[in-house]
mmCIF file of C-alpha atoms in Angstrom:
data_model
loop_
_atom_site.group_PDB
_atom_site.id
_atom_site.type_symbol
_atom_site.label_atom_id
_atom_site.label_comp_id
_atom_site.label_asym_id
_atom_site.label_seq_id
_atom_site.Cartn_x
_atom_site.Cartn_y
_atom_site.Cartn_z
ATOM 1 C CA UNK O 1 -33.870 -25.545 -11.322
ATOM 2 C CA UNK O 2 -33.183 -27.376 -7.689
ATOM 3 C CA UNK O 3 -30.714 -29.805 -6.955
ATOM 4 C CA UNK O 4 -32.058 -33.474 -6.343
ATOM 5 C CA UNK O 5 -30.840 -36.218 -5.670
ATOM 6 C CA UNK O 6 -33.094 -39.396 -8.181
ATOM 7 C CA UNK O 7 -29.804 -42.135 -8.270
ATOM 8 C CA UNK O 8 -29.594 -43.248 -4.385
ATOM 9 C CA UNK O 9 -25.972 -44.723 -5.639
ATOM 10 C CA UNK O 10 -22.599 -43.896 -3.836
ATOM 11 C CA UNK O 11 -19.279 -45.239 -3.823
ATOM 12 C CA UNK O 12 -16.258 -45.803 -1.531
ATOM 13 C CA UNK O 13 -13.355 -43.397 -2.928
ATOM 14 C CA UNK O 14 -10.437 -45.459 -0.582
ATOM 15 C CA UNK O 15 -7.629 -43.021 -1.745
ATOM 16 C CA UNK O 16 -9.124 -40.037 -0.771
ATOM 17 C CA UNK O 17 -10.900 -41.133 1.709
ATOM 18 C CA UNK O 18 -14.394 -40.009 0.788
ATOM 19 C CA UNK O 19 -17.795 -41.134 -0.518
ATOM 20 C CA UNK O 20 -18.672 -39.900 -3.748
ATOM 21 C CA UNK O 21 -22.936 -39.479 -4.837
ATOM 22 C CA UNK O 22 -24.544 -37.021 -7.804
ATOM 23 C CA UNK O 23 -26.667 -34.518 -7.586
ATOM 24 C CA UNK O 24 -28.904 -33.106 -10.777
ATOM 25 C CA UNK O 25 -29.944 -30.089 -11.515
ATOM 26 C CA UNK O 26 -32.354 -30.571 -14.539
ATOM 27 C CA UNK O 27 -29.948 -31.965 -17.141
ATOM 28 C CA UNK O 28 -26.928 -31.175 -15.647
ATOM 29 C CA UNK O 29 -24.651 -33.989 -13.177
ATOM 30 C CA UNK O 30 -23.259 -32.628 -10.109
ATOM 31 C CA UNK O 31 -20.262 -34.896 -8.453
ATOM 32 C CA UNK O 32 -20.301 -34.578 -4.223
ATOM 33 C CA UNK O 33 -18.134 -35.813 -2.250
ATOM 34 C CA UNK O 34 -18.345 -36.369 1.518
ATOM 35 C CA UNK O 35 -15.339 -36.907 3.352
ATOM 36 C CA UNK O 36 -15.179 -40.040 6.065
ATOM 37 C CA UNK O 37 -14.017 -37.475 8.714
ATOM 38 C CA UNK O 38 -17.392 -35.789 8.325
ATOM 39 C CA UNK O 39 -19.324 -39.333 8.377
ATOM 40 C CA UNK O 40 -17.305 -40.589 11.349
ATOM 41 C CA UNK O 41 -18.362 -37.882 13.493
ATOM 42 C CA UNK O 42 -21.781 -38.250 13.153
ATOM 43 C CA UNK O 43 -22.079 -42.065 12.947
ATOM 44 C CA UNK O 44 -18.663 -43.895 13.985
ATOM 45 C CA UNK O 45 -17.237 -46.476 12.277
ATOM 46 C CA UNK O 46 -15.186 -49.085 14.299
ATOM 47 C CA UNK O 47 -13.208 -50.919 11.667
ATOM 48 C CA UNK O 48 -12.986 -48.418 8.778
ATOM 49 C CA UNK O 49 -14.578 -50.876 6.201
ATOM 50 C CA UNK O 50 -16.033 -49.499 3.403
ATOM 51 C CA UNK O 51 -19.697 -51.258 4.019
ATOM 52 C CA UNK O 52 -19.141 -49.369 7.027
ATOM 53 C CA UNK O 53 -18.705 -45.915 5.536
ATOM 54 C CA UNK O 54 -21.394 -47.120 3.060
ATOM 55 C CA UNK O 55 -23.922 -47.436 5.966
ATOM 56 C CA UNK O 56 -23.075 -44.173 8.036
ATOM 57 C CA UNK O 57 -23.989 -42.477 4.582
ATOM 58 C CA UNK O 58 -27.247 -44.073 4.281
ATOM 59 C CA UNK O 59 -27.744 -43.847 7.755
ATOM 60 C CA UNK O 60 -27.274 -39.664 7.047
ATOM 61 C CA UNK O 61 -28.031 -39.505 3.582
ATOM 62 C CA UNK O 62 -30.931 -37.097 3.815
ATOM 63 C CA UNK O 63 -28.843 -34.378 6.065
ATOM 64 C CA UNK O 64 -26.202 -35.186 3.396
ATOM 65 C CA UNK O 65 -28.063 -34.287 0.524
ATOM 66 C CA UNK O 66 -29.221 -30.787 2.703
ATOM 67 C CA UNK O 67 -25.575 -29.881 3.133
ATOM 68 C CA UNK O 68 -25.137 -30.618 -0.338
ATOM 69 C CA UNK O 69 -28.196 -28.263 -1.430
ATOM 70 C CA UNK O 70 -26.674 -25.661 0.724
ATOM 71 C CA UNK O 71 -23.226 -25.535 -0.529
ATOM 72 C CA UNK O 72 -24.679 -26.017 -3.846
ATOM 73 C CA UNK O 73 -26.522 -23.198 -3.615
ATOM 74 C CA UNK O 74 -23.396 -20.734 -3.427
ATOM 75 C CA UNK O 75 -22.422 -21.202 -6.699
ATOM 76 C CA UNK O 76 -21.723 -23.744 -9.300
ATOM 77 C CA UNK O 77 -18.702 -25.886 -9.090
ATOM 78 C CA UNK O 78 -17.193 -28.574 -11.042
ATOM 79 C CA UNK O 79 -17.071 -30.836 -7.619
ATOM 80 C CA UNK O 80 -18.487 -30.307 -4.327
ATOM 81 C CA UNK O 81 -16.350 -31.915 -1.338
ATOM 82 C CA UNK O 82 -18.372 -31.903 1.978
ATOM 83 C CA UNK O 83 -16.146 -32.007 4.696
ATOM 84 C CA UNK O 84 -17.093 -32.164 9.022
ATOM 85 C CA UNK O 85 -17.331 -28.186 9.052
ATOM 86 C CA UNK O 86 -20.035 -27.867 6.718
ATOM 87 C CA UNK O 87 -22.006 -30.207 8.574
ATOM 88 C CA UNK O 88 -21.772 -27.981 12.060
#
């Protein structure tokens, strides 16, 4: 099966600083998260709101969800955390 991404939801993890969104692959939920250093870089946010963050994903959401097929594809995980260097 390929990943895919049919729930366009995310949410605002403030703690650890990151935006979580699920991937399937057929019957099977895969957590990602993207950390806000990684968003920041490619869209910057000035206050550090979390409709901010919100909005840089969407704005990216489709290179997102490429990063997250890629590191995906190196092996199952119970969590995927995208961070800036898997984005260069």
């Amino acid at each position: 099966m390929t990943l895919n991404f049919p729930n366009r939801s995310r949410s605002y993890d403030a703690a650890a600083k990151r935006i979580r969104f699920v991937g399937h692959d057929g019957m099977f939920e895969v957590p990602f998260f993207v950390e806000i250093a990684a968003l920041s870089a490619a869209s910057p946010a000035t206050s550090g709101a979390e409709a901010e963050y919100l909005s840089a994903f969407d704005a990216e959401r489709s290179s997102i969800q490429d990063v997250a097929r890629e590191a995906y594809s190196h092996g199952r995980k119970n969590m995927y955390v995208l961070t800036q260097a898997d984005f260069l």
